Every structure is written in structure tokens, then in C-alpha cells.
XYZ file of C-alpha atoms in Angstrom:
615
model
C 33.679 64.436 -27.604
C 34.502 61.046 -29.082
C 31.731 58.541 -29.721
C 31.507 55.876 -27.008
C 28.809 53.503 -28.253
C 29.796 50.854 -30.783
C 28.625 47.476 -31.996
C 30.052 44.406 -30.317
C 31.832 41.845 -32.485
C 29.784 38.773 -33.356
C 31.871 36.361 -31.313
C 31.496 38.568 -28.196
C 27.736 38.894 -28.724
C 27.458 35.127 -29.138
C 29.329 34.504 -25.886
C 26.977 36.882 -24.076
C 23.935 35.119 -25.537
C 25.429 31.761 -24.627
C 25.192 32.702 -20.957
C 21.396 32.475 -21.172
C 20.979 29.696 -23.712
C 23.739 27.318 -22.522
C 23.756 27.067 -18.745
C 25.195 23.556 -18.509
C 25.705 20.494 -20.773
C 22.039 19.556 -20.363
C 21.103 22.811 -22.144
C 23.089 21.723 -25.203
C 21.386 18.320 -25.158
C 17.965 19.955 -25.035
C 18.654 22.277 -27.983
C 20.178 19.586 -30.194
C 17.449 17.036 -29.492
C 14.721 19.579 -30.227
C 16.427 20.532 -33.504
C 16.451 16.850 -34.470
C 12.731 16.577 -33.695
C 11.979 19.701 -35.753
C 13.915 18.156 -38.657
C 11.367 15.330 -38.839
C 13.667 12.586 -37.584
C 12.311 9.122 -36.851
C 15.467 7.867 -35.104
C 17.617 10.006 -32.801
C 20.840 8.902 -31.128
C 22.406 10.773 -28.180
C 26.047 10.077 -27.261
C 27.576 11.659 -24.134
C 31.009 11.392 -22.491
C 32.103 12.597 -19.043
C 28.751 14.122 -18.176
C 28.714 16.152 -21.401
C 31.919 18.025 -20.639
C 34.003 16.091 -23.181
C 31.430 15.205 -25.847
C 27.765 15.660 -26.709
C 26.737 14.164 -30.044
C 23.249 13.949 -31.563
C 22.686 11.908 -34.740
C 19.323 11.934 -36.549
C 17.850 10.804 -39.859
C 15.900 13.988 -40.468
C 15.678 16.231 -43.507
C 19.297 17.428 -43.303
C 20.634 20.777 -44.560
C 22.118 22.032 -47.781
C 25.587 23.568 -47.890
C 24.225 27.103 -47.575
C 21.796 26.231 -44.785
C 24.521 24.426 -42.859
C 26.685 27.548 -42.939
C 23.819 29.931 -42.127
C 22.590 27.841 -39.181
C 25.488 29.109 -37.039
C 24.647 32.780 -37.584
C 22.762 34.678 -34.899
C 18.978 34.864 -35.346
C 19.135 32.573 -38.372
C 16.237 30.117 -38.352
C 13.924 28.213 -40.670
C 11.087 28.058 -38.142
C 9.554 31.543 -38.537
C 9.663 34.352 -41.083
C 7.560 37.126 -39.546
C 6.359 38.333 -36.148
C 2.916 36.843 -36.791
C 4.473 33.378 -36.867
C 5.212 33.682 -33.131
C 1.492 33.120 -32.495
C 1.316 29.961 -34.631
C 4.336 28.025 -33.419
C 4.386 24.296 -34.056
C 8.132 23.756 -33.681
C 10.428 23.522 -30.668
C 12.913 26.200 -31.693
C 12.329 29.564 -33.323
C 14.790 32.058 -31.825
C 17.814 31.166 -33.971
C 20.259 31.513 -31.079
C 21.056 27.944 -30.019
C 23.678 26.855 -32.568
C 25.366 30.269 -32.617
C 25.629 30.263 -28.820
C 26.920 26.693 -28.688
C 29.525 27.326 -31.392
C 30.796 30.361 -29.451
C 31.845 28.338 -26.395
C 32.753 24.889 -27.754
C 34.308 22.903 -30.587
C 31.505 21.980 -32.995
C 31.642 19.373 -35.735
C 28.660 19.235 -38.144
C 27.913 16.622 -40.813
C 24.659 16.903 -42.738
C 23.078 15.803 -46.015
C 19.550 16.318 -47.377
C 17.725 13.492 -49.128
C 17.925 15.028 -52.623
C 21.728 15.389 -52.648
C 24.402 12.725 -52.995
C 27.140 14.532 -51.059
C 26.838 16.205 -47.684
C 28.610 19.051 -45.885
C 31.207 18.885 -43.102
C 31.851 22.030 -41.017
C 34.244 22.471 -38.081
C 33.936 25.511 -35.792
C 35.932 26.524 -32.717
C 34.802 29.536 -30.708
C 32.665 30.999 -33.526
C 35.593 30.668 -35.972
C 35.054 28.386 -38.954
C 38.083 26.116 -39.201
C 37.019 24.162 -42.288
C 34.048 23.564 -44.577
C 34.133 20.828 -47.187
C 31.990 18.334 -49.041
C 31.858 14.839 -47.581
C 30.025 11.571 -48.048
C 27.672 10.997 -45.118
C 24.239 9.427 -44.502
C 21.007 11.369 -44.784
C 20.269 13.533 -41.784
C 22.467 15.497 -39.410
C 25.231 14.572 -36.959
C 26.460 17.375 -34.706
C 29.183 16.936 -32.090
C 29.916 19.451 -29.316
C 33.306 18.945 -27.671
C 35.136 20.718 -24.831
C 32.211 22.804 -23.627
C 33.228 26.228 -22.184
C 36.828 25.711 -23.366
C 37.257 29.486 -23.816
C 35.388 30.444 -20.605
C 37.349 28.747 -17.803
C 35.283 30.381 -15.051
C 32.047 28.864 -16.363
C 33.676 25.457 -16.751
C 34.948 25.531 -13.169
C 31.428 26.178 -11.900
C 30.091 23.002 -13.479
C 29.197 20.230 -11.035
C 30.610 16.738 -10.975
C 30.154 14.380 -13.920
C 27.481 12.441 -12.030
C 25.406 15.566 -11.338
C 25.693 16.861 -14.905
C 24.838 13.404 -16.231
C 21.619 13.382 -14.167
C 20.581 16.719 -15.632
C 21.246 15.371 -19.126
C 19.145 12.305 -18.330
C 16.286 14.536 -17.176
C 16.368 16.474 -20.456
C 16.469 13.232 -22.436
C 13.413 11.959 -20.541
C 11.475 15.143 -21.289
C 12.094 15.018 -25.029
C 11.513 11.250 -25.243
C 8.215 11.508 -23.319
C 7.009 14.364 -25.510
C 7.508 12.293 -28.685
C 6.741 8.599 -28.132
C 6.476 8.099 -31.910
C 10.226 8.706 -32.355
C 12.895 6.099 -31.618
C 15.638 7.221 -29.197
C 18.997 5.779 -28.168
C 21.154 7.102 -25.325
C 24.831 6.208 -24.789
C 27.069 7.392 -21.949
C 30.800 6.623 -21.876
C 30.327 3.856 -24.415
C 27.491 1.987 -22.669
C 23.895 2.007 -23.865
C 21.476 3.293 -21.221
C 18.218 3.570 -23.184
C 16.975 2.019 -26.395
C 13.437 3.312 -26.893
C 11.467 2.131 -29.895
C 8.594 4.115 -31.367
C 5.525 3.099 -29.400
C 2.517 4.363 -27.467
C 2.736 6.815 -24.609
C 2.064 4.257 -21.880
C 4.772 1.915 -23.169
C 7.185 4.830 -23.506
C 6.633 5.729 -19.837
C 7.208 2.146 -18.690
C 10.291 1.846 -20.921
C 11.855 4.872 -19.210
C 10.761 4.375 -15.595
C 10.596 0.577 -15.462
C 7.924 -2.060 -16.027
C 6.545 -1.565 -12.503
C 5.324 1.886 -13.534
C 2.575 0.286 -15.635
C 0.583 -0.756 -12.570
C 0.831 2.737 -11.083
C -0.713 4.653 -14.001
C -4.298 5.898 -14.165
C -5.440 7.435 -17.483
C -6.825 10.983 -17.624
C -8.868 12.214 -20.585
C -10.756 15.492 -20.929
C -11.725 17.538 -23.984
C -13.115 21.081 -23.785
C -13.118 24.168 -25.956
C -10.270 25.621 -23.905
C -7.909 22.656 -23.648
C -7.597 18.968 -24.444
C -6.050 17.001 -21.597
C -4.628 13.487 -21.908
C -2.030 11.409 -20.153
C -1.675 9.546 -16.891
C -1.494 10.164 -13.165
C 0.085 7.849 -10.598
C -1.986 6.208 -7.887
C -1.888 7.988 -4.520
C -0.169 5.116 -2.717
C 2.862 5.514 -5.013
C 3.455 9.187 -4.228
C 7.068 9.949 -3.283
C 8.917 12.512 -1.245
C 11.295 13.131 -4.129
C 10.298 15.024 -7.227
C 11.095 13.622 -10.649
C 7.896 12.052 -11.943
C 5.984 15.291 -12.561
C 5.701 16.178 -16.253
C 3.588 18.816 -17.982
C 3.585 19.078 -21.770
C 1.835 21.884 -23.636
C 1.601 21.309 -27.391
C 4.280 18.577 -27.067
C 6.644 20.954 -25.257
C 7.819 20.310 -21.686
C 7.019 23.174 -19.325
C 7.356 23.989 -15.632
C 4.347 25.514 -13.925
C 3.872 25.692 -10.158
C 0.327 26.956 -10.791
C -0.705 23.839 -12.721
C 1.149 21.627 -10.244
C -0.976 23.114 -7.474
C -4.091 22.200 -9.454
C -3.020 18.552 -9.601
C -1.959 18.508 -5.945
C -5.313 19.953 -4.864
C -7.093 17.159 -6.753
C -5.199 14.654 -4.568
C -6.256 16.463 -1.394
C -7.056 14.001 1.366
C -5.361 11.095 -0.422
C -1.685 11.877 0.187
C 0.555 11.966 3.216
C 2.244 15.259 4.089
C 5.382 16.225 2.180
C 4.843 13.785 -0.702
C 4.313 14.617 -4.356
C 1.998 12.800 -6.777
C 3.386 11.599 -10.077
C 1.771 12.604 -13.355
C 2.388 12.700 -17.109
C -0.141 15.204 -18.463
C -0.362 16.476 -22.027
C -2.250 19.689 -22.782
C -3.237 20.779 -26.283
C -4.235 24.434 -26.532
C -4.590 27.008 -29.278
C -1.105 28.448 -30.050
C -2.693 31.915 -30.056
C -3.624 31.538 -26.378
C -0.100 30.931 -25.044
C 3.193 32.811 -25.058
C 6.338 30.702 -24.861
C 8.775 33.488 -25.713
C 9.437 34.246 -22.036
C 12.914 32.781 -21.597
C 15.431 31.186 -23.993
C 14.925 27.814 -22.292
C 11.219 27.989 -23.280
C 10.091 26.091 -20.168
C 7.933 28.983 -18.925
C 4.585 29.554 -20.613
C 1.983 32.273 -20.144
C -1.673 31.343 -20.679
C -4.510 33.687 -21.593
C -7.002 32.090 -19.214
C -5.091 30.412 -16.400
C -8.064 30.239 -14.036
C -10.201 28.193 -16.433
C -7.261 25.920 -17.197
C -6.681 25.409 -13.449
C -10.300 24.420 -12.852
C -10.473 22.068 -15.870
C -7.204 20.342 -14.971
C -8.235 19.882 -11.347
C -11.614 18.472 -12.352
C -10.056 16.114 -14.910
C -7.636 14.655 -12.354
C -10.406 14.300 -9.781
C -12.573 12.546 -12.348
C -9.733 10.149 -13.160
C -9.253 9.329 -9.489
C -12.963 8.787 -8.894
C -13.544 6.826 -12.095
C -11.020 4.191 -11.074
C -12.181 4.110 -7.443
C -9.072 5.758 -6.097
C -10.892 8.608 -4.383
C -13.537 8.203 -1.669
C -17.079 8.859 -2.876
C -20.211 9.562 -0.848
C -23.297 7.447 -1.475
C -26.228 8.503 0.687
C -28.313 5.478 -0.351
C -25.964 3.013 1.351
C -26.349 1.997 4.970
C -22.971 2.620 6.558
C -23.762 0.154 9.334
C -23.752 -2.689 6.811
C -20.386 -1.741 5.278
C -17.258 -3.718 6.085
C -14.857 -1.681 8.261
C -11.635 -0.620 6.565
C -9.529 -2.582 9.050
C -11.268 -5.854 8.051
C -11.864 -5.182 4.349
C -8.802 -7.065 3.105
C -8.912 -9.847 5.695
C -10.171 -13.332 4.898
C -12.757 -15.124 6.991
C -11.344 -17.436 9.645
C -12.924 -20.365 11.445
C -13.293 -19.450 15.141
C -11.151 -21.487 17.484
C -12.750 -23.751 20.126
C -11.067 -24.409 23.452
C -12.203 -27.251 25.722
C -11.423 -27.437 29.421
C -10.931 -31.157 29.882
C -10.316 -30.758 33.617
C -13.674 -29.191 34.338
C -15.725 -31.018 37.021
C -19.235 -29.666 37.622
C -19.565 -31.634 40.880
C -16.413 -30.186 42.432
C -17.014 -27.921 45.418
C -16.637 -24.145 44.848
C -16.398 -24.771 41.147
C -18.292 -21.587 40.424
C -15.596 -19.549 42.129
C -12.778 -20.981 40.048
C -12.110 -19.566 36.577
C -10.435 -22.143 34.390
C -8.462 -21.274 31.252
C -8.310 -23.189 28.028
C -5.648 -25.857 27.879
C -5.983 -26.663 31.583
C -3.126 -28.606 33.087
C -3.159 -29.844 36.684
C -0.139 -28.713 38.636
C 1.578 -30.422 41.534
C 0.425 -29.324 44.974
C 3.712 -30.140 46.651
C 5.039 -27.485 49.040
C 1.652 -26.016 49.838
C 2.473 -25.963 53.537
C 5.236 -23.375 52.918
C 2.526 -20.797 52.329
C 1.599 -20.887 55.996
C 5.079 -20.565 57.471
C 5.387 -17.838 60.098
C 6.240 -14.655 58.201
C 8.233 -13.304 61.104
C 10.856 -16.023 60.741
C 13.907 -14.459 59.157
C 15.257 -17.663 57.679
C 11.957 -18.643 56.166
C 11.531 -15.079 54.831
C 14.879 -15.216 53.137
C 14.081 -18.580 51.570
C 10.706 -17.377 50.328
C 12.204 -14.560 48.300
C 15.480 -16.172 47.359
C 14.341 -16.683 43.761
C 12.764 -13.259 43.310
C 14.799 -10.670 41.368
C 13.906 -6.997 41.431
C 14.797 -4.687 38.550
C 17.072 -1.934 39.691
C 15.554 1.500 39.668
C 16.560 3.613 36.723
C 18.541 6.613 37.862
C 18.084 9.580 35.573
C 20.282 12.584 35.891
C 20.655 15.929 34.242
C 23.681 17.382 32.584
C 22.930 20.685 34.267
C 24.112 21.069 37.890
C 21.493 21.867 40.495
C 21.634 25.078 42.441
C 23.396 24.981 45.777
C 21.164 23.726 48.510
C 18.529 22.406 46.095
C 17.500 18.818 46.272
C 17.842 16.749 43.080
C 14.517 16.970 41.292
C 12.894 14.248 39.275
C 10.983 14.685 36.041
C 12.771 17.833 34.895
C 11.706 17.307 31.268
C 8.350 17.081 29.582
C 7.066 17.153 26.010
C 5.101 20.170 24.829
C 2.622 19.725 21.982
C 4.609 16.691 20.789
C 7.030 19.167 19.260
C 9.214 20.648 21.977
C 11.088 19.235 24.959
C 11.137 21.549 27.957
C 13.877 21.042 30.540
C 15.144 23.077 33.485
C 18.571 24.584 33.989
C 20.090 26.639 36.806
C 19.222 29.992 35.254
C 15.772 29.082 33.957
C 14.538 26.655 31.328
C 15.316 25.368 27.829
C 12.799 24.764 25.043
C 14.249 22.300 22.531
C 12.879 21.446 19.082
C 12.870 17.638 19.211
C 13.167 17.115 15.447
C 16.097 19.489 14.977
C 17.846 18.127 18.049
C 17.559 14.551 16.816
C 18.760 15.623 13.369
C 21.915 17.105 14.909
C 22.593 13.947 16.939
C 22.075 11.640 13.959
C 24.009 13.915 11.605
C 27.192 13.708 13.641
C 26.669 9.987 14.200
C 26.312 9.303 10.462
C 29.381 11.381 9.659
C 31.427 9.341 12.129
C 30.087 6.097 10.643
C 31.017 7.087 7.099
C 34.459 8.284 8.213
C 35.366 5.297 10.368
C 33.357 2.804 8.242
C 32.629 0.583 11.214
C 28.853 0.846 11.481
C 26.440 -1.862 12.532
C 24.029 -3.544 10.130
C 20.899 -5.455 11.089
C 20.534 -8.366 8.675
C 16.987 -9.113 7.514
C 15.596 -12.632 7.566
C 13.679 -11.956 4.343
C 15.132 -9.312 1.962
C 12.862 -6.381 1.103
C 12.448 -5.902 -2.673
C 12.089 -2.267 -3.745
C 11.521 -0.758 -7.176
C 13.288 2.404 -8.294
C 13.506 4.231 -11.589
C 16.787 4.022 -13.563
C 17.736 7.514 -12.424
C 17.110 6.618 -8.777
C 19.090 3.390 -9.120
C 21.946 5.428 -10.550
C 21.883 7.653 -7.441
C 21.920 4.631 -5.134
C 24.839 3.147 -7.068
C 26.675 6.450 -6.764
C 26.154 6.415 -2.983
C 26.750 2.697 -2.490
C 30.020 3.078 -0.556
C 28.566 5.580 1.904
C 25.335 3.605 2.294
C 27.292 0.460 3.135
C 29.239 2.450 5.710
C 25.931 3.444 7.300
C 24.736 -0.176 7.491
C 22.716 -0.706 4.296
C 23.279 -3.927 2.373
C 21.882 -4.101 -1.185
C 21.585 -6.839 -3.762
C 20.493 -6.474 -7.391
C 17.748 -8.739 -8.671
C 16.948 -10.049 -12.135
C 13.985 -7.728 -12.769
C 15.947 -4.499 -12.125
C 14.650 -4.226 -8.558
C 16.871 -3.733 -5.522
C 16.752 -6.180 -2.605
C 17.636 -4.709 0.787
C 19.297 -7.381 2.941
C 20.592 -5.238 5.793
C 19.591 -2.001 7.525
C 21.070 0.377 10.087
C 19.696 -0.368 13.567
C 17.708 2.878 13.740
C 15.794 2.195 10.486
C 12.704 -0.039 10.929
C 12.026 -2.569 8.210
C 8.582 -1.207 7.355
C 10.022 2.274 6.808
C 12.903 1.312 4.521
C 11.106 2.396 1.324
C 10.156 5.769 2.815
C 13.657 6.313 4.204
C 15.383 5.581 0.884
C 12.865 7.760 -0.948
C 13.529 10.641 1.429
C 17.261 10.018 1.158
C 17.145 10.274 -2.640
C 15.021 13.417 -2.413
C 17.371 15.069 0.072
C 20.408 14.102 -1.959
C 18.936 15.639 -5.114
C 18.240 18.908 -3.328
C 21.592 19.073 -1.552
C 23.633 18.044 -4.563
C 23.244 21.454 -6.137
C 25.435 23.023 -3.445
C 29.165 22.828 -3.053
C 29.051 20.164 -0.341
C 30.854 16.872 -0.027
C 29.005 13.685 -0.841
C 29.230 12.373 2.726
C 27.886 15.631 4.140
C 24.924 15.655 1.769
C 24.151 12.019 2.483
C 24.371 12.547 6.246
C 21.926 15.455 5.998
C 19.525 13.488 3.845
C 19.725 10.461 6.134
C 19.191 12.373 9.378
C 16.230 14.183 7.862
C 14.660 10.877 6.807
C 14.969 8.900 10.074
C 14.829 11.610 12.748
C 11.990 12.041 15.211
C 9.246 14.081 13.571
C 6.957 16.739 14.947
C 3.949 14.950 16.405
C 5.839 11.865 17.626
C 5.335 11.030 21.287
C 8.480 10.575 23.383
C 8.606 9.025 26.848
C 10.569 10.529 29.732
C 13.635 8.337 29.252
C 13.833 9.185 25.544
C 13.537 12.890 26.310
C 16.426 12.809 28.778
C 18.545 10.711 26.416
C 17.967 13.151 23.555
C 18.886 16.142 25.723
C 22.063 14.473 26.942
C 23.048 13.365 23.424
C 22.400 16.848 22.057
C 24.741 18.608 24.434
C 27.355 15.924 23.865
C 27.544 16.968 20.195
C 30.281 19.185 18.848
C 27.685 21.731 17.716
C 24.541 21.768 19.846
C 23.039 25.151 18.981
C 22.334 24.709 15.262
C 20.769 21.870 13.300
C 22.557 20.444 10.226
C 20.459 22.870 8.178
C 21.651 25.919 10.177
C 18.451 26.397 12.152
C 18.347 27.057 15.919
C 17.702 23.976 18.023
C 16.712 25.514 21.363
C 15.931 28.786 23.079
C 16.603 29.794 26.694
C 14.161 31.462 29.056
C 15.913 32.855 32.106
C 14.269 33.262 35.469
C 14.332 37.038 35.085
C 12.522 36.838 31.748
C 9.869 34.647 33.333
C 9.511 37.075 36.268
C 9.075 39.999 33.869
C 6.080 38.237 32.309
C 4.238 38.540 35.634
C 4.852 42.259 36.160
């Protein structure tokens, strides 16, 4: 029998490894930026074109590589970070696996220029699909410049599965933020399609956060400091009133490495318990320093998952540190049993200023007038003419006088409410066929029994189809505001709003940029109240981020995000007229059984099913 098992060629093995290491252009950005940090760079420049599909270039002034090291860096499992298995438990660098450059070179065109400080001439290497095209000496500045062009050029299927340039660019921006926040002492520059987006100088952590997320972020930050034998915690949390529905301002760093941990996120969220509205997420920038022996980061090639030796102690310390930060700056309610609560100012009047009480004088008051005690005068008394008083005593049975008496009285016509469901034969039209159950469901009768409708899902379906029509026809109404509402968004959020500007204008939003990078809202759709505009736009951005990962059109994703933000919520009270209008609008939709998120809107209980309950 012939032997069947054989070694794969290097270029095939590298393409297989690239499937885990390089998932999208943002993965390349992460690996190259971390290599620049490990090289001891003080200035790092990131250049991106077409969302990273055409070009990703990272230029640093680090230590550089010799001719031999430059050639060896593209071999599999070739690294300068570790030398033995014991080094895995004393990691102080970002990379250590030796797979990144080999994987990138297997699926792209790579151009490397590097020169160490002790050499006068550098090295220039060009690689295409793991094949070295050229290697020659070249004059170049100290440090390393690596360009990755035509990502996934030899794997068309993977390239076709990439998202749009805007989506890939947002993922690249997220990776850039993570590396820049982890190393505030390094200067960063970020260019996209020839325009400079970020120019971050080496500074403190607080200034680095405000430089990335805007100057308004400075007033939102609350410092957190805690030092124990298990972990040292530092960083900032955002005040509870600035919590958002969208994620994006939650950052954990362990030993200057960005990680994702739902367990630690739950610890922070539990510290905010009682201070946040439902479905909002607190912002935080927390840095944890632990013993490298107590963590394992070799879980996945992306190195964003970390295993801790003592997670329970870390959970308790982190939760206590955040609670202490909230209480220290009077952001969390505290109990003081020595205070008399009766002497405290009520919350409703705490921020109000004292006002001089108004005095009203009844200048027509006459104490000597007969029956004065029976007459209740109001402030600002004004004597009225008594002409026509005799008409009050006209015989009421006189038809002409009766008609004249009520000639100026107008009665509002009675509202006639109907049902879209026909009544059974011989039944009289019934009134009040709908009612609200638990402020969540609308119950209405039909010929065969009854319907139980989820009010939130029903309203989402109605608004979803309405928004789609508005964006298609582009003839929506806009309610202009007398005073524009100024809102602050991070650069990434402003980029999303700019990307959706055409569709938002079709819905009725009118925006205007201001000098301090804020956005002024001058017009709103009629169904969006002015006081809820910030919450609606926040929910819209959050929904768009979540829906943008699917293969949906931009208008469809925006319509879903918009209907989810402004629809009637569970717990909202609805009067009888609103209930009937919602039921009628629902069954006038093209699809009335499923919500925009493919969830059932109503269930039917037939008369037979109700009868069976009583057997």
C-alpha cells in the first residue's frame, strides 16, 4: 500500500494559517502596528487605501532589521520574541507566535524596507504569494516600512466575502484606537485615501483618550485607581449619564494588550447597577497589570482572549474599584444614617433657583358689597358688561329663542371607531373591542376568537415599511427646530452619520456641522420628539453597527435601526384610539405576521381553543 501522508508545501501551509491570523484588513493592521510597537518605535504612521483592500502601509522608526533578519521574518514560526517554552510565561511583547508576516505574505503583495541604526544601507524585499520576487540593498531611513497590497489576491473567495470599504475602514479604525490607547507614549498618524484622520502626539492617557474621542470626552471621565497583590487597576470610567446604547467605548487592557472579556465587562456593569437605564452600556478605559505567570494569552492567534488564574478575585477587585470611583466622585448614591432626610432638598427642586413669590391684588374687591362672601374673585379682576342679562330668563320652550341661544355653540363630532374585522351575522357592532394588557400586548376581537398583538413589534413593522417608502420616494416631512440641538459624537460615529447622510435626509433629519466638531440637528422627522433626538441617533448608530455585519442593503439596515429606536416600547401606555390605529396600520402592511427582525407579531386564540380551556 502506498504512503498517503505527506508534508504540505510551505506556501499551502501559510495560506491555511492565514485563515486564522488574517480574517480581514483590520487583522493586518493589528499585526503590523504591534510589530512596530515591539520594535521600540516612537513614531508610527499608518496609511490605508480603499478600506485596506488596496494598500496597508505601516512606517516606524524602530530598531529595524538586518538583511538576514528581514529574510527570516517571513518564515513560519520565525520570531525574535521568545526562544524557549518557558518564555511563554514571561511575555512582555505583543507578538510571539511567528506566524503573522508569513501568513500575510502568503495572501498579498508585500514590500519591505528596513534598516537598523548601526548600518548605513538597508534591505528591500518584495514578496508575492510567499514567493520572493527580489531582495536588494537600498538606502532608506532607520526603522521599517512594510506595505501590504492587494489583500487576498490569490484567494478570490475570501476577497469576495469582504464587506464594503466603509465597513472595513471602521474595523481598521477600531484596531488603530486599541493600539493607540494601549501606548499613549508613542506618536501615531493615520491616513486614509490621502487624508489625515488622526495625528496623535505622545502624551498622557487622559489626553490620548480626548484626542481620539473628542475634547468633550474629558468632562465624562472619572479616574479609577486600585493596587493589590493580585492586580493593579488604573484608567477611567465614563459618568453614568453618558452611557450609550451603542458599544464602542469599552476597553480592557491587560499588560498593555487589548482584550475582550464578557466576564470582566459584567463586573463593571454590576458596579453601575442602579445608575443606568436599561439597554445602555457604560464607557470605560481600564488598564490591568498582572503577573505574566498568572495569565495565558496563547488561546487564539488574535490574542484578544486571555485566561486568568484567579478570575473570581479579579472580578471582585474590579467591581469594588469601579464602585469606589463612582462613590468617591459623588456619582453613586450613598447612605448616611446621621442625616435627617426630612431636611434634605427634594431631587425635583435640587437644581432650581429660589424665586420671589408672586402677589396678585384684586382691585375690584368691595368688602361692603352684599353677598361678597359668596363670590370668589380671581386675580386680575376685570368687570364685564352686564348687557343682555335678560336673555337668560327667556322662555326655554320658545323654539326661536332656543335656536338663537345655541347658535354660537359648536359640538365636536363623535369619533367613530371601526374594526377591520367584520362582525358576525346578526351581531351588533361592539365598542371597545381592544384593550392593553400589561402595557405590552394589545388584545382585540375577531370573528373566530381574539388576537394578542405585541405592541412593540407591531409598531416596528409599521414604521419599518414607512421608513423604506420614505427613503425610496425621498419625499418625507421634516419638522424644523426653532433652536438647533447640538450633539457630540466621536469621530467614528460622525463617520457613520456622514455615510448615512442621504438616507437620514430622506427620513427628515437635517444636520449642520459646527466649528467644534459637534453636529447641530436643525430638523427632525415628525415622529421623533426633540428631547429624544440624542437617544434616537445613539440607538440608530448602535443598530446600524450590528446590522452592518450582514449582507443587507444600507436602506434596509437603517430602516431597521430607525424603527427599533422610535417604536413604542414595552411598558408604554396607549389609549384606545392609538390601539385601534396601530391594529389598522398593522394589517395594512405588506407583511403583518412578522416584525422586521423576523419575530412573530401576534397570536390567534380561536373560540374553540378558549372553550377547551374550560373543559
